[in-house]
PDB file of C-alpha atoms in Angstrom:
ATOM      1  CA  MET R   1      99.855 105.005  36.958  1.00 72.00           C
ATOM      2  CA  LYS R   2      98.701 108.155  38.574  1.00 81.00           C
ATOM      3  CA  LYS R   3      95.463 106.106  39.737  1.00 87.00           C
ATOM      4  CA  ILE R   4      97.819 103.811  41.582  1.00 88.00           C
ATOM      5  CA  ILE R   5      99.485 106.584  43.486  1.00 89.00           C
ATOM      6  CA  TRP R   6      96.464 108.002  44.582  1.00 90.00           C
ATOM      7  CA  VAL R   7      94.822 104.514  45.607  1.00 91.00           C
ATOM      8  CA  ALA R   8      98.417 103.839  47.494  1.00 91.00           C
ATOM      9  CA  LEU R   9      97.644 107.221  49.043  1.00 91.00           C
ATOM     10  CA  ALA R  10      94.176 106.638  50.178  1.00 91.00           C
ATOM     11  CA  VAL R  11      95.152 103.247  51.481  1.00 91.00           C
ATOM     12  CA  VAL R  12      97.755 104.839  53.647  1.00 91.00           C
ATOM     13  CA  MET R  13      95.597 107.532  54.854  1.00 92.00           C
ATOM     14  CA  ILE R  14      92.837 105.194  55.986  1.00 91.00           C
ATOM     15  CA  GLY R  15      95.626 103.288  57.796  1.00 90.00           C
ATOM     16  CA  LEU R  16      96.805 106.232  59.515  1.00 90.00           C
ATOM     17  CA  ILE R  17      93.193 107.413  60.580  1.00 88.00           C
ATOM     18  CA  VAL R  18      92.361 103.773  61.857  1.00 87.00           C
ATOM     19  CA  GLY R  19      95.611 103.377  63.567  1.00 83.00           C
ATOM     20  CA  ALA R  20      95.022 107.091  65.167  1.00 81.00           C
ATOM     21  CA  PHE R  21      91.649 105.643  66.082  1.00 76.00           C
ATOM     22  CA  THR R  22      92.697 102.493  67.749  1.00 74.00           C
ATOM     23  CA  TYR R  23      95.480 104.207  69.624  1.00 70.00           C
ATOM     24  CA  LEU R  24      92.891 106.961  70.944  1.00 66.00           C
ATOM     25  CA  TYR R  25      90.419 105.002  71.968  1.00 61.00           C
ATOM     26  CA  VAL R  26      91.475 101.106  72.769  1.00 59.00           C
ATOM     27  CA  PHE R  27      95.083 102.005  74.332  1.00 58.00           C
ATOM     28  CA  ARG R  28      94.917 105.419  75.770  1.00 54.00           C
ATOM     29  CA  LYS R  29      95.600 105.520  79.183  1.00 52.00           C
ATOM     30  CA  ALA R  30      92.601 105.124  81.403  1.00 49.00           C
ATOM     31  CA  ASP R  31      93.521 107.674  83.908  1.00 51.00           C
ATOM     32  CA  ILE R  32      93.068 110.398  81.408  1.00 57.00           C
ATOM     33  CA  SER R  33      89.613 109.981  80.236  1.00 70.00           C
ATOM     34  CA  VAL R  34      88.014 110.228  83.674  1.00 83.00           C
ATOM     35  CA  ALA R  35      89.368 113.715  84.566  1.00 82.00           C
ATOM     36  CA  SER R  36      87.804 115.083  81.193  1.00 85.00           C
ATOM     37  CA  LYS R  37      84.546 112.936  81.506  1.00 87.00           C
ATOM     38  CA  LYS R  38      81.086 114.717  82.572  1.00 90.00           C
ATOM     39  CA  ALA R  39      80.140 113.370  86.178  1.00 92.00           C
ATOM     40  CA  ASP R  40      77.051 110.905  86.435  1.00 93.00           C
ATOM     41  CA  ILE R  41      76.440 111.998  90.089  1.00 95.00           C
ATOM     42  CA  GLU R  42      77.545 114.857  92.396  1.00 96.00           C
ATOM     43  CA  ILE R  43      76.796 114.070  95.979  1.00 96.00           C
ATOM     44  CA  LYS R  44      78.020 115.006  99.518  1.00 96.00           C
ATOM     45  CA  ALA R  45      80.739 112.582 100.611  1.00 96.00           C
ATOM     46  CA  SER R  46      79.029 112.208 103.748  1.00 95.00           C
ATOM     47  CA  ASP R  47      75.532 111.371 101.875  1.00 96.00           C
ATOM     48  CA  LEU R  48      77.449 108.944  99.667  1.00 96.00           C
ATOM     49  CA  LEU R  49      78.642 107.051 102.503  1.00 96.00           C
ATOM     50  CA  LYS R  50      75.083 106.725 104.009  1.00 96.00           C
ATOM     51  CA  LYS R  51      74.013 105.258 100.756  1.00 96.00           C
ATOM     52  CA  PHE R  52      76.622 102.541 101.473  1.00 97.00           C
ATOM     53  CA  THR R  53      76.086 102.155 105.026  1.00 96.00           C
ATOM     54  CA  ASP R  54      72.015 101.733 104.665  1.00 96.00           C
ATOM     55  CA  ASP R  55      72.188  99.316 101.539  1.00 96.00           C
ATOM     56  CA  GLU R  56      75.550  98.325 100.099  1.00 95.00           C
ATOM     57  CA  SER R  57      74.038  96.162  97.074  1.00 94.00           C
ATOM     58  CA  SER R  58      71.533  99.113  96.104  1.00 96.00           C
ATOM     59  CA  ALA R  59      74.219 101.461  96.579  1.00 96.00           C
ATOM     60  CA  ASN R  60      76.438  99.220  94.331  1.00 95.00           C
ATOM     61  CA  ALA R  61      73.864  99.181  91.804  1.00 95.00           C
ATOM     62  CA  LEU R  62      73.473 103.120  91.775  1.00 95.00           C
ATOM     63  CA  PHE R  63      77.225 104.062  91.947  1.00 96.00           C
ATOM     64  CA  LEU R  64      79.575 101.404  90.887  1.00 95.00           C
ATOM     65  CA  ASP R  65      81.827 102.295  87.614  1.00 93.00           C
ATOM     66  CA  LYS R  66      80.206 105.684  87.653  1.00 94.00           C
ATOM     67  CA  VAL R  67      82.046 109.072  87.339  1.00 95.00           C
ATOM     68  CA  ILE R  68      81.329 111.054  90.724  1.00 96.00           C
ATOM     69  CA  VAL R  69      81.646 114.313  92.021  1.00 97.00           C
ATOM     70  CA  VAL R  70      81.854 114.236  95.862  1.00 97.00           C
ATOM     71  CA  ASP R  71      82.202 117.279  98.274  1.00 96.00           C
ATOM     72  CA  GLY R  72      83.805 116.548 101.479  1.00 96.00           C
ATOM     73  CA  LEU R  73      86.409 117.791 104.295  1.00 97.00           C
ATOM     74  CA  ILE R  74      89.924 116.399 104.088  1.00 97.00           C
ATOM     75  CA  ASP R  75      90.861 113.992 107.085  1.00 96.00           C
ATOM     76  CA  SER R  76      93.995 113.056 106.094  1.00 95.00           C
ATOM     77  CA  ILE R  77      96.529 112.943 103.016  1.00 95.00           C
ATOM     78  CA  THR R  78      98.728 109.886 102.553  1.00 92.00           C
ATOM     79  CA  GLU R  79     101.002 108.796  99.633  1.00 90.00           C
ATOM     80  CA  ASP R  80     103.457 106.170  98.532  1.00 86.00           C
ATOM     81  CA  SER R  81     105.813 106.051  95.364  1.00 87.00           C
ATOM     82  CA  THR R  82     103.240 106.429  92.758  1.00 89.00           C
ATOM     83  CA  SER R  83      99.810 107.314  94.393  1.00 92.00           C
ATOM     84  CA  VAL R  84      98.308 109.499  96.792  1.00 94.00           C
ATOM     85  CA  SER R  85      95.140 109.210  98.853  1.00 95.00           C
ATOM     86  CA  VAL R  86      92.813 111.694 100.160  1.00 96.00           C
ATOM     87  CA  TYR R  87      90.585 110.547 102.805  1.00 96.00           C
ATOM     88  CA  LEU R  88      87.374 112.548 103.086  1.00 97.00           C
ATOM     89  CA  LYS R  89      85.494 112.356 106.387  1.00 96.00           C
ATOM     90  CA  ASN R  90      83.108 114.196 108.701  1.00 94.00           C
ATOM     91  CA  PRO R  91      84.432 114.196 112.239  1.00 93.00           C
ATOM     92  CA  GLU R  92      80.997 112.999 113.309  1.00 92.00           C
ATOM     93  CA  ASP R  93      81.147 109.986 110.975  1.00 92.00           C
ATOM     94  CA  ILE R  94      83.079 106.924 111.672  1.00 91.00           C
ATOM     95  CA  ALA R  95      83.958 106.093 108.186  1.00 95.00           C
ATOM     96  CA  GLY R  96      84.487 108.234 105.231  1.00 96.00           C
ATOM     97  CA  THR R  97      85.611 108.595 101.059  1.00 97.00           C
ATOM     98  CA  GLN R  98      89.152 107.124 100.248  1.00 96.00           C
ATOM     99  CA  CYS R  99      89.844 108.628  96.934  1.00 96.00           C
ATOM    100  CA  GLY R 100      93.132 107.308  94.976  1.00 95.00           C
ATOM    101  CA  PHE R 101      94.899 109.814  92.502  1.00 94.00           C
ATOM    102  CA  ASP R 102      97.805 108.980  90.496  1.00 91.00           C
ATOM    103  CA  LYS R 103     101.008 111.209  91.766  1.00 90.00           C
ATOM    104  CA  THR R 104     100.794 112.893  88.323  1.00 88.00           C
ATOM    105  CA  ALA R 105      96.887 113.779  88.779  1.00 88.00           C
ATOM    106  CA  ILE R 106      97.150 115.770  91.854  1.00 90.00           C
ATOM    107  CA  ASP R 107      99.658 118.889  93.385  1.00 88.00           C
ATOM    108  CA  LYS R 108      99.618 118.378  96.818  1.00 88.00           C
ATOM    109  CA  SER R 109     100.616 121.695  97.824  1.00 88.00           C
ATOM    110  CA  MET R 110      97.150 122.881  96.886  1.00 89.00           C
ATOM    111  CA  ILE R 111      95.491 121.229  99.489  1.00 92.00           C
ATOM    112  CA  LYS R 112      95.663 120.240 103.236  1.00 93.00           C
ATOM    113  CA  THR R 113      93.941 118.648 105.831  1.00 95.00           C
ATOM    114  CA  GLY R 114      90.695 120.473 106.797  1.00 95.00           C
ATOM    115  CA  ASP R 115      90.064 121.948 103.307  1.00 94.00           C
ATOM    116  CA  ILE R 116      86.510 121.329 101.747  1.00 96.00           C
ATOM    117  CA  ILE R 117      87.038 120.050  98.390  1.00 96.00           C
ATOM    118  CA  ARG R 118      85.515 118.495  95.333  1.00 96.00           C
ATOM    119  CA  ILE R 119      86.994 115.434  93.862  1.00 96.00           C
ATOM    120  CA  LYS R 120      85.993 113.613  90.770  1.00 96.00           C
ATOM    121  CA  GLY R 121      86.921 109.869  90.578  1.00 96.00           C
ATOM    122  CA  ILE R 122      85.129 106.601  89.618  1.00 95.00           C
ATOM    123  CA  CYS R 123      83.502 104.597  92.384  1.00 96.00           C
ATOM    124  CA  THR R 124      84.942 100.928  93.012  1.00 96.00           C
ATOM    125  CA  GLY R 125      82.553  99.953  95.973  1.00 96.00           C
ATOM    126  CA  TYR R 126      82.819  99.964  99.820  1.00 97.00           C
ATOM    127  CA  LEU R 127      85.020  98.249 102.023  1.00 95.00           C
ATOM    128  CA  MET R 128      85.611 100.212 105.316  1.00 94.00           C
ATOM    129  CA  ASP R 129      85.026 103.370 103.289  1.00 96.00           C
ATOM    130  CA  VAL R 130      83.466 104.482 100.086  1.00 97.00           C
ATOM    131  CA  VAL R 131      86.324 103.766  97.433  1.00 97.00           C
ATOM    132  CA  LEU R 132      86.903 106.221  94.591  1.00 96.00           C
ATOM    133  CA  ASN R 133      89.710 105.780  92.189  1.00 93.00           C
ATOM    134  CA  LYS R 134      91.327 107.658  89.020  1.00 92.00           C
ATOM    135  CA  CYS R 135      90.702 110.785  90.792  1.00 94.00           C
ATOM    136  CA  SER R 136      91.250 114.439  89.947  1.00 93.00           C
ATOM    137  CA  ILE R 137      90.553 117.670  91.888  1.00 93.00           C
ATOM    138  CA  GLU R 138      87.166 119.565  90.691  1.00 90.00           C
ATOM    139  CA  LYS R 139      87.198 123.234  90.560  1.00 78.00           C
TER     140      LYS R 139
ATOM    141  CA  MET X   1      81.721  97.358 143.752  1.00 60.00           C
ATOM    142  CA  LYS X   2      82.764  93.884 142.356  1.00 65.00           C
ATOM    143  CA  THR X   3      81.117  94.318 139.164  1.00 66.00           C
ATOM    144  CA  LYS X   4      82.259  97.836 138.797  1.00 67.00           C
ATOM    145  CA  ILE X   5      85.836  96.654 139.150  1.00 65.00           C
ATOM    146  CA  LEU X   6      84.954  93.720 136.698  1.00 63.00           C
ATOM    147  CA  PHE X   7      83.492  96.491 134.436  1.00 63.00           C
ATOM    148  CA  ILE X   8      86.583  98.742 134.444  1.00 61.00           C
ATOM    149  CA  ALA X   9      88.887  95.620 134.091  1.00 60.00           C
ATOM    150  CA  LEU X  10      86.913  94.549 130.788  1.00 58.00           C
ATOM    151  CA  LEU X  11      86.647  98.125 129.715  1.00 58.00           C
ATOM    152  CA  ALA X  12      90.545  98.591 130.133  1.00 58.00           C
ATOM    153  CA  PHE X  13      91.045  94.986 128.414  1.00 56.00           C
ATOM    154  CA  SER X  14      88.663  96.022 125.260  1.00 56.00           C
ATOM    155  CA  GLN X  15      90.944  99.057 125.061  1.00 52.00           C
ATOM    156  CA  LEU X  16      94.044  96.733 124.983  1.00 52.00           C
ATOM    157  CA  ALA X  17      92.488  94.538 122.261  1.00 51.00           C
ATOM    158  CA  ILE X  18      91.785  97.341 120.204  1.00 53.00           C
ATOM    159  CA  ALA X  19      95.235  98.709 120.483  1.00 62.00           C
ATOM    160  CA  GLN X  20      96.258  95.052 119.211  1.00 84.00           C
ATOM    161  CA  LYS X  21      94.662  95.794 116.018  1.00 91.00           C
ATOM    162  CA  HIS X  22      96.690  97.174 113.235  1.00 94.00           C
ATOM    163  CA  ILE X  23      94.797  98.584 109.976  1.00 95.00           C
ATOM    164  CA  ALA X  24      95.630  99.593 106.560  1.00 95.00           C
ATOM    165  CA  LYS X  25      93.543 101.337 103.981  1.00 94.00           C
ATOM    166  CA  THR X  26      95.895 101.937 101.171  1.00 94.00           C
ATOM    167  CA  GLY X  27      97.579  98.506 100.798  1.00 96.00           C
ATOM    168  CA  HIS X  28      99.051  97.596  97.636  1.00 96.00           C
ATOM    169  CA  VAL X  29      98.148  94.275  95.820  1.00 97.00           C
ATOM    170  CA  TRP X  30      99.102  93.871  92.180  1.00 97.00           C
ATOM    171  CA  PHE X  31      99.079  90.843  90.010  1.00 96.00           C
ATOM    172  CA  TYR X  32     101.228  90.083  86.990  1.00 95.00           C
ATOM    173  CA  SER X  33     100.795  87.643  83.984  1.00 94.00           C
ATOM    174  CA  TYR X  34     103.255  86.676  81.569  1.00 93.00           C
ATOM    175  CA  THR X  35     103.239  85.059  78.408  1.00 92.00           C
ATOM    176  CA  PRO X  36     105.755  85.411  75.400  1.00 92.00           C
ATOM    177  CA  MET X  37     102.952  87.064  73.521  1.00 89.00           C
ATOM    178  CA  GLU X  38     101.785  89.494  76.315  1.00 90.00           C
ATOM    179  CA  VAL X  39     102.724  90.809  79.708  1.00 92.00           C
ATOM    180  CA  ILE X  40     100.016  92.304  81.788  1.00 94.00           C
ATOM    181  CA  GLU X  41      99.969  93.926  85.211  1.00 94.00           C
ATOM    182  CA  ALA X  42      97.448  95.684  87.418  1.00 96.00           C
ATOM    183  CA  HIS X  43      97.701  97.532  90.629  1.00 96.00           C
ATOM    184  CA  ASN X  44      95.174  97.958  93.474  1.00 96.00           C
ATOM    185  CA  ARG X  45      96.303 100.911  96.183  1.00 95.00           C
ATOM    186  CA  GLN X  46      93.028 100.809  97.945  1.00 96.00           C
ATOM    187  CA  VAL X  47      93.565  97.343  99.717  1.00 97.00           C
ATOM    188  CA  VAL X  48      91.977  97.152 103.320  1.00 97.00           C
ATOM    189  CA  SER X  49      93.831  95.190 105.984  1.00 97.00           C
ATOM    190  CA  ILE X  50      93.397  94.326 109.527  1.00 96.00           C
ATOM    191  CA  LEU X  51      96.153  92.443 111.384  1.00 96.00           C
ATOM    192  CA  ASP X  52      95.632  91.500 115.104  1.00 95.00           C
ATOM    193  CA  VAL X  53      99.082  91.108 116.455  1.00 94.00           C
ATOM    194  CA  SER X  54      97.742  89.597 119.609  1.00 93.00           C
ATOM    195  CA  ASN X  55      96.491  86.269 118.044  1.00 94.00           C
ATOM    196  CA  GLY X  56      97.944  86.828 114.390  1.00 95.00           C
ATOM    197  CA  ASP X  57      94.547  87.053 112.537  1.00 96.00           C
ATOM    198  CA  ILE X  58      94.804  88.526 109.187  1.00 97.00           C
ATOM    199  CA  GLN X  59      92.375  89.770 106.785  1.00 97.00           C
ATOM    200  CA  VAL X  60      92.679  91.579 103.441  1.00 97.00           C
ATOM    201  CA  ILE X  61      89.863  92.587 101.466  1.00 97.00           C
ATOM    202  CA  LEU X  62      89.849  94.605  98.110  1.00 97.00           C
ATOM    203  CA  LEU X  63      87.717  95.773  95.510  1.00 97.00           C
ATOM    204  CA  ASN X  64      88.359  94.240  92.249  1.00 97.00           C
ATOM    205  CA  LYS X  65      87.167  97.137  90.326  1.00 96.00           C
ATOM    206  CA  SER X  66      90.146  99.397  92.036  1.00 96.00           C
ATOM    207  CA  PHE X  67      92.719  97.531  89.840  1.00 96.00           C
ATOM    208  CA  GLU X  68      94.230  99.748  87.527  1.00 93.00           C
ATOM    209  CA  PHE X  69      95.530  98.550  83.982  1.00 92.00           C
ATOM    210  CA  LYS X  70      97.915 100.455  81.527  1.00 88.00           C
ATOM    211  CA  VAL X  71      95.573  99.656  78.617  1.00 87.00           C
ATOM    212  CA  THR X  72      91.718 100.516  79.290  1.00 85.00           C
ATOM    213  CA  LEU X  73      90.320  97.777  77.154  1.00 87.00           C
ATOM    214  CA  MET X  74      92.224  95.361  79.358  1.00 90.00           C
ATOM    215  CA  GLN X  75      90.712  96.711  82.289  1.00 92.00           C
ATOM    216  CA  GLU X  76      87.115  96.293  80.649  1.00 91.00           C
ATOM    217  CA  HIS X  77      88.087  92.660  79.923  1.00 92.00           C
ATOM    218  CA  PHE X  78      88.920  92.030  83.499  1.00 94.00           C
ATOM    219  CA  ASN X  79      85.998  93.472  85.015  1.00 94.00           C
ATOM    220  CA  GLU X  80      83.614  92.426  82.404  1.00 93.00           C
ATOM    221  CA  ASN X  81      84.368  88.990  80.977  1.00 92.00           C
ATOM    222  CA  TYR X  82      86.904  87.320  83.598  1.00 94.00           C
ATOM    223  CA  MET X  83      86.479  88.523  87.024  1.00 95.00           C
ATOM    224  CA  GLU X  84      82.412  89.622  86.737  1.00 95.00           C
ATOM    225  CA  THR X  85      83.209  92.355  89.191  1.00 95.00           C
ATOM    226  CA  THR X  86      79.561  93.909  89.118  1.00 94.00           C
ATOM    227  CA  LYS X  87      78.736  90.414  90.103  1.00 94.00           C
ATOM    228  CA  PHE X  88      81.623  89.928  92.764  1.00 95.00           C
ATOM    229  CA  PRO X  89      82.803  93.306  93.574  1.00 95.00           C
ATOM    230  CA  LYS X  90      85.104  92.008  96.345  1.00 96.00           C
ATOM    231  CA  SER X  91      88.100  89.437  96.807  1.00 97.00           C
ATOM    232  CA  SER X  92      89.267  88.620  99.912  1.00 97.00           C
ATOM    233  CA  PHE X  93      91.631  86.822 102.197  1.00 97.00           C
ATOM    234  CA  LYS X  94      90.862  85.612 105.981  1.00 97.00           C
ATOM    235  CA  GLY X  95      93.455  83.802 107.774  1.00 97.00           C
ATOM    236  CA  LYS X  96      95.838  83.378 110.407  1.00 97.00           C
ATOM    237  CA  ILE X  97      99.647  83.732 111.145  1.00 97.00           C
ATOM    238  CA  THR X  98     100.415  80.293 112.369  1.00 97.00           C
ATOM    239  CA  ASN X  99     104.063  80.914 113.613  1.00 96.00           C
ATOM    240  CA  LEU X 100     103.112  83.887 115.670  1.00 95.00           C
ATOM    241  CA  ASP X 101     105.905  82.986 118.375  1.00 95.00           C
ATOM    242  CA  LYS X 102     108.420  83.609 115.799  1.00 95.00           C
ATOM    243  CA  ILE X 103     107.419  87.080 115.344  1.00 95.00           C
ATOM    244  CA  ASP X 104     108.252  90.003 117.822  1.00 94.00           C
ATOM    245  CA  PHE X 105     106.203  92.940 116.573  1.00 94.00           C
ATOM    246  CA  LYS X 106     107.827  95.060 119.054  1.00 92.00           C
ATOM    247  CA  LYS X 107     111.322  94.645 117.886  1.00 94.00           C
ATOM    248  CA  ASP X 108     112.611  95.677 114.581  1.00 95.00           C
ATOM    249  CA  GLY X 109     113.354  93.266 112.113  1.00 96.00           C
ATOM    250  CA  VAL X 110     112.286  91.039 109.209  1.00 97.00           C
ATOM    251  CA  TYR X 111     110.557  87.879 109.987  1.00 97.00           C
ATOM    252  CA  THR X 112     109.032  84.838 107.994  1.00 97.00           C
ATOM    253  CA  ALA X 113     105.458  84.378 108.483  1.00 97.00           C
ATOM    254  CA  GLU X 114     103.619  81.363 107.843  1.00 97.00           C
ATOM    255  CA  VAL X 115     100.183  82.185 106.820  1.00 97.00           C
ATOM    256  CA  THR X 116      96.979  79.887 106.275  1.00 97.00           C
ATOM    257  CA  GLY X 117      93.455  80.656 105.448  1.00 97.00           C
ATOM    258  CA  ASP X 118      90.449  81.595 102.999  1.00 98.00           C
ATOM    259  CA  LEU X 119      91.186  83.110  99.980  1.00 97.00           C
ATOM    260  CA  THR X 120      88.022  83.904  97.936  1.00 97.00           C
ATOM    261  CA  ILE X 121      88.048  85.371  94.181  1.00 97.00           C
ATOM    262  CA  HIS X 122      85.208  85.308  91.991  1.00 97.00           C
ATOM    263  CA  GLY X 123      82.779  83.989  94.534  1.00 96.00           C
ATOM    264  CA  VAL X 124      85.175  80.657  94.937  1.00 97.00           C
ATOM    265  CA  THR X 125      86.724  80.275  98.454  1.00 97.00           C
ATOM    266  CA  LYS X 126      89.742  77.998  98.591  1.00 97.00           C
ATOM    267  CA  ASN X 127      91.926  77.233 101.449  1.00 97.00           C
ATOM    268  CA  VAL X 128      95.758  78.270 101.024  1.00 96.00           C
ATOM    269  CA  SER X 129      98.919  78.361 102.915  1.00 96.00           C
ATOM    270  CA  ASN X 130     101.820  80.459 102.021  1.00 96.00           C
ATOM    271  CA  THR X 131     104.602  82.217 103.699  1.00 96.00           C
ATOM    272  CA  GLY X 132     105.232  86.192 103.638  1.00 97.00           C
ATOM    273  CA  THR X 133     107.266  88.414 105.504  1.00 97.00           C
ATOM    274  CA  ILE X 134     106.466  90.777 108.218  1.00 97.00           C
ATOM    275  CA  GLU X 135     108.682  93.930 108.526  1.00 97.00           C
ATOM    276  CA  VAL X 136     108.801  95.932 111.682  1.00 96.00           C
ATOM    277  CA  MET X 137     110.471  99.315 111.058  1.00 93.00           C
ATOM    278  CA  SER X 138     110.156 101.553 114.271  1.00 90.00           C
ATOM    279  CA  GLY X 139     106.718 100.418 115.320  1.00 87.00           C
ATOM    280  CA  VAL X 140     105.599 100.281 111.690  1.00 94.00           C
ATOM    281  CA  ILE X 141     104.431  97.037 110.400  1.00 96.00           C
ATOM    282  CA  THR X 142     104.526  95.878 106.695  1.00 97.00           C
ATOM    283  CA  ALA X 143     103.117  92.618 105.303  1.00 97.00           C
ATOM    284  CA  LYS X 144     104.597  91.270 102.205  1.00 97.00           C
ATOM    285  CA  ALA X 145     103.524  88.285 100.342  1.00 97.00           C
ATOM    286  CA  LYS X 146     103.693  86.528  97.144  1.00 97.00           C
ATOM    287  CA  PHE X 147     102.075  83.619  95.562  1.00 96.00           C
ATOM    288  CA  LYS X 148     100.373  81.975  92.300  1.00 96.00           C
ATOM    289  CA  VAL X 149      96.619  81.674  91.632  1.00 96.00           C
ATOM    290  CA  ILE X 150      95.374  79.823  88.833  1.00 95.00           C
ATOM    291  CA  PRO X 151      92.327  81.462  87.449  1.00 95.00           C
ATOM    292  CA  LYS X 152      90.648  78.176  86.458  1.00 94.00           C
ATOM    293  CA  ASP X 153      90.586  77.326  90.198  1.00 95.00           C
ATOM    294  CA  PHE X 154      88.309  80.100  90.911  1.00 96.00           C
ATOM    295  CA  GLY X 155      86.035  79.365  87.989  1.00 95.00           C
ATOM    296  CA  ILE X 156      87.345  82.215  85.741  1.00 94.00           C
ATOM    297  CA  GLN X 157      87.201  80.874  82.202  1.00 89.00           C
ATOM    298  CA  ILE X 158      90.029  82.262  79.623  1.00 88.00           C
ATOM    299  CA  PRO X 159      88.759  82.019  75.978  1.00 86.00           C
ATOM    300  CA  GLN X 160      90.588  79.891  73.849  1.00 86.00           C
ATOM    301  CA  LEU X 161      91.197  83.083  71.567  1.00 85.00           C
ATOM    302  CA  VAL X 162      93.221  84.837  74.119  1.00 87.00           C
ATOM    303  CA  GLU X 163      94.484  81.760  75.387  1.00 87.00           C
ATOM    304  CA  THR X 164      98.501  82.723  74.549  1.00 89.00           C
ATOM    305  CA  LYS X 165      97.988  86.091  75.800  1.00 91.00           C
ATOM    306  CA  ILE X 166      96.723  85.449  79.314  1.00 92.00           C
ATOM    307  CA  ALA X 167      99.220  83.330  81.897  1.00 92.00           C
ATOM    308  CA  LYS X 168      97.654  80.041  83.365  1.00 92.00           C
ATOM    309  CA  GLU X 169      99.327  81.172  86.420  1.00 94.00           C
ATOM    310  CA  MET X 170      98.641  84.670  88.000  1.00 95.00           C
ATOM    311  CA  GLU X 171     101.308  85.919  90.231  1.00 96.00           C
ATOM    312  CA  ILE X 172      99.894  88.134  92.942  1.00 97.00           C
ATOM    313  CA  THR X 173     102.243  90.483  95.054  1.00 97.00           C
ATOM    314  CA  ALA X 174     100.929  92.159  98.235  1.00 97.00           C
ATOM    315  CA  ASP X 175     102.659  94.999  99.908  1.00 97.00           C
ATOM    316  CA  ILE X 176     100.454  96.417 102.945  1.00 97.00           C
ATOM    317  CA  THR X 177     101.641  98.959 105.463  1.00 96.00           C
ATOM    318  CA  TYR X 178      99.747  99.305 108.685  1.00 95.00           C
ATOM    319  CA  ALA X 179      99.025 102.573 110.293  1.00 87.00           C
ATOM    320  CA  ALA X 180     100.981 103.062 113.270  1.00 72.00           C
ATOM    321  CA  ASN X 181      98.572 103.485 116.288  1.00 62.00           C
TER     322      ASN X 181
END
């Protein structure tokens, strides 16, 4: 009789562990995982832009889906109801890097136009500017 | 002398032409898939669009990898299995507002816009027509549209295993506010 209880307990435990694992690794929120991930590449925002303007397809191969830390000058900050966008651009460049933040991932009072900043995010490609999303501010 | 005047006139005209173009870099496009088994939605808030109010040309271009899902696994499937976003990083729409005479970009209001053009998704281009709205609010222009897309039409294969979870028709909504210039 005791044995059955132990087996039942073991089954419940295993179930809980599998459940927790599934929850953490499958249903976890995507945003959280990026901030805690180690950067694959660290680069100046202006150099990143140059890689894309020089040769977009080879830059895609290098940077797409990678966790990237960029350094750059804040040109402007815009926001809507759920997100904040920080645009990094050097005055001499004609384009820059567009960094998208979830509103919960950024304290806007900590940053302002003209600041030099380090931002970590995932590179999703190049349109008019290089685009990073799921960003967080790096210290 | 004549050429100089012509040159200045041309320069002035080109300046005017630039001023007619409105650019958005943080437009919002999202899609919604509903089946009784599963509701899926994903948002892209980094959409670029150029609207030329002088001739009605409108371009919308977005990075497929910028779509954010609530569930990481869905996002992975979207990128790897369905949209093949490494092979096809961008989706775009390039078209024209055909009832430009009915829209006064200088006067506040909500206008119905008829749009026709080429929609490119997953490397397949299709000619589409749809109506949307143009909102003008103290000089700021916002374009909105809602339309349906059938993944199969764009060569996107949905495996039988998940057929009950992914809608046959995706509802796509665009909400793009252009920077005032």
